[in-house]
């Protein structure tokens, strides 16, 4: 995880954003990592699967650059 995530911002029980390491950005992880992830919860705690939004800082800029280069 340390090689991919430089900073993980948490507010209460939620991840509100992440910043990747320069190496992860250089290898295109901003495009490869999903921003929506499904996580299983323990039995009896809410829905069995919940989808969480984890915004990746700079992802929009990487997507725009990839579109320009395509």
Tab-separated table of C-alpha atoms in Angstrom:
chain	number	residue	atom	x	y	z
A	1	UNK	CA	0.000	0.000	0.000
A	2	UNK	CA	2.807	2.437	0.781
A	3	UNK	CA	4.075	2.195	-2.786
A	4	UNK	CA	0.654	3.208	-4.167
A	5	UNK	CA	-1.029	5.510	-1.631
A	6	UNK	CA	0.774	8.612	-0.381
A	7	UNK	CA	-2.182	9.904	1.627
A	8	UNK	CA	-5.618	8.538	2.563
A	9	UNK	CA	-8.087	11.140	3.872
A	10	UNK	CA	-10.683	9.779	6.297
A	11	UNK	CA	-13.691	11.559	7.819
A	12	UNK	CA	-15.303	9.408	10.482
A	13	UNK	CA	-15.978	5.956	9.012
A	14	UNK	CA	-15.560	7.090	5.382
A	15	UNK	CA	-12.591	7.438	3.047
A	16	UNK	CA	-13.129	10.821	1.403
A	17	UNK	CA	-10.085	10.894	-0.860
A	18	UNK	CA	-6.711	9.420	-1.657
A	19	UNK	CA	-3.465	10.783	-3.068
A	20	UNK	CA	-1.245	8.357	-4.935
A	21	UNK	CA	2.550	8.313	-4.795
A	22	UNK	CA	4.426	9.932	-7.696
A	23	UNK	CA	5.490	6.441	-8.815
A	24	UNK	CA	1.873	5.230	-8.863
A	25	UNK	CA	0.851	8.241	-10.973
A	26	UNK	CA	3.822	7.624	-13.314
A	27	UNK	CA	2.702	4.012	-13.822
A	28	UNK	CA	-0.882	5.054	-14.642
A	29	UNK	CA	-2.527	3.843	-11.461
A	30	UNK	CA	-4.755	6.949	-11.416
A	31	UNK	CA	-6.467	5.461	-14.462
A	32	UNK	CA	-6.266	1.806	-13.437
A	33	UNK	CA	-7.615	1.998	-9.877
A	34	UNK	CA	-11.402	2.139	-9.510
A	35	UNK	CA	-13.015	5.031	-7.648
A	36	UNK	CA	-16.018	2.894	-6.723
A	37	UNK	CA	-15.324	-0.237	-4.717
A	38	UNK	CA	-17.644	-2.839	-3.231
A	39	UNK	CA	-16.812	-4.013	0.262
A	40	UNK	CA	-18.356	-6.870	2.185
A	41	UNK	CA	-19.742	-6.188	5.643
A	42	UNK	CA	-19.982	-8.600	8.572
A	43	UNK	CA	-23.250	-10.524	8.848
A	44	UNK	CA	-25.981	-8.479	10.510
A	45	UNK	CA	-24.350	-5.090	9.870
A	46	UNK	CA	-26.269	-3.279	7.132
A	47	UNK	CA	-26.309	-4.632	3.593
A	48	UNK	CA	-24.003	-7.523	2.747
A	49	UNK	CA	-22.226	-5.524	0.036
A	50	UNK	CA	-21.877	-1.782	0.070
A	51	UNK	CA	-20.392	0.406	-2.658
A	52	UNK	CA	-18.052	3.170	-1.569
A	53	UNK	CA	-16.815	6.155	-3.514
A	54	UNK	CA	-13.056	6.787	-3.069
A	55	UNK	CA	-12.028	9.866	-5.067
A	56	UNK	CA	-8.457	9.763	-6.400
A	57	UNK	CA	-6.818	13.198	-6.443
A	58	UNK	CA	-5.686	14.134	-9.943
A	59	UNK	CA	-7.645	11.362	-11.667
A	60	UNK	CA	-9.696	13.793	-13.770
A	61	UNK	CA	-6.514	15.430	-15.068
A	62	UNK	CA	-5.058	12.016	-15.977
A	63	UNK	CA	-8.257	11.053	-17.823
A	64	UNK	CA	-8.243	14.341	-19.758
A	65	UNK	CA	-4.587	13.837	-20.720
A	66	UNK	CA	-5.269	10.261	-21.841
A	67	UNK	CA	-8.147	11.460	-24.052
A	68	UNK	CA	-5.905	14.104	-25.640
A	69	UNK	CA	-3.208	11.525	-26.392
A	70	UNK	CA	-5.634	8.934	-27.797
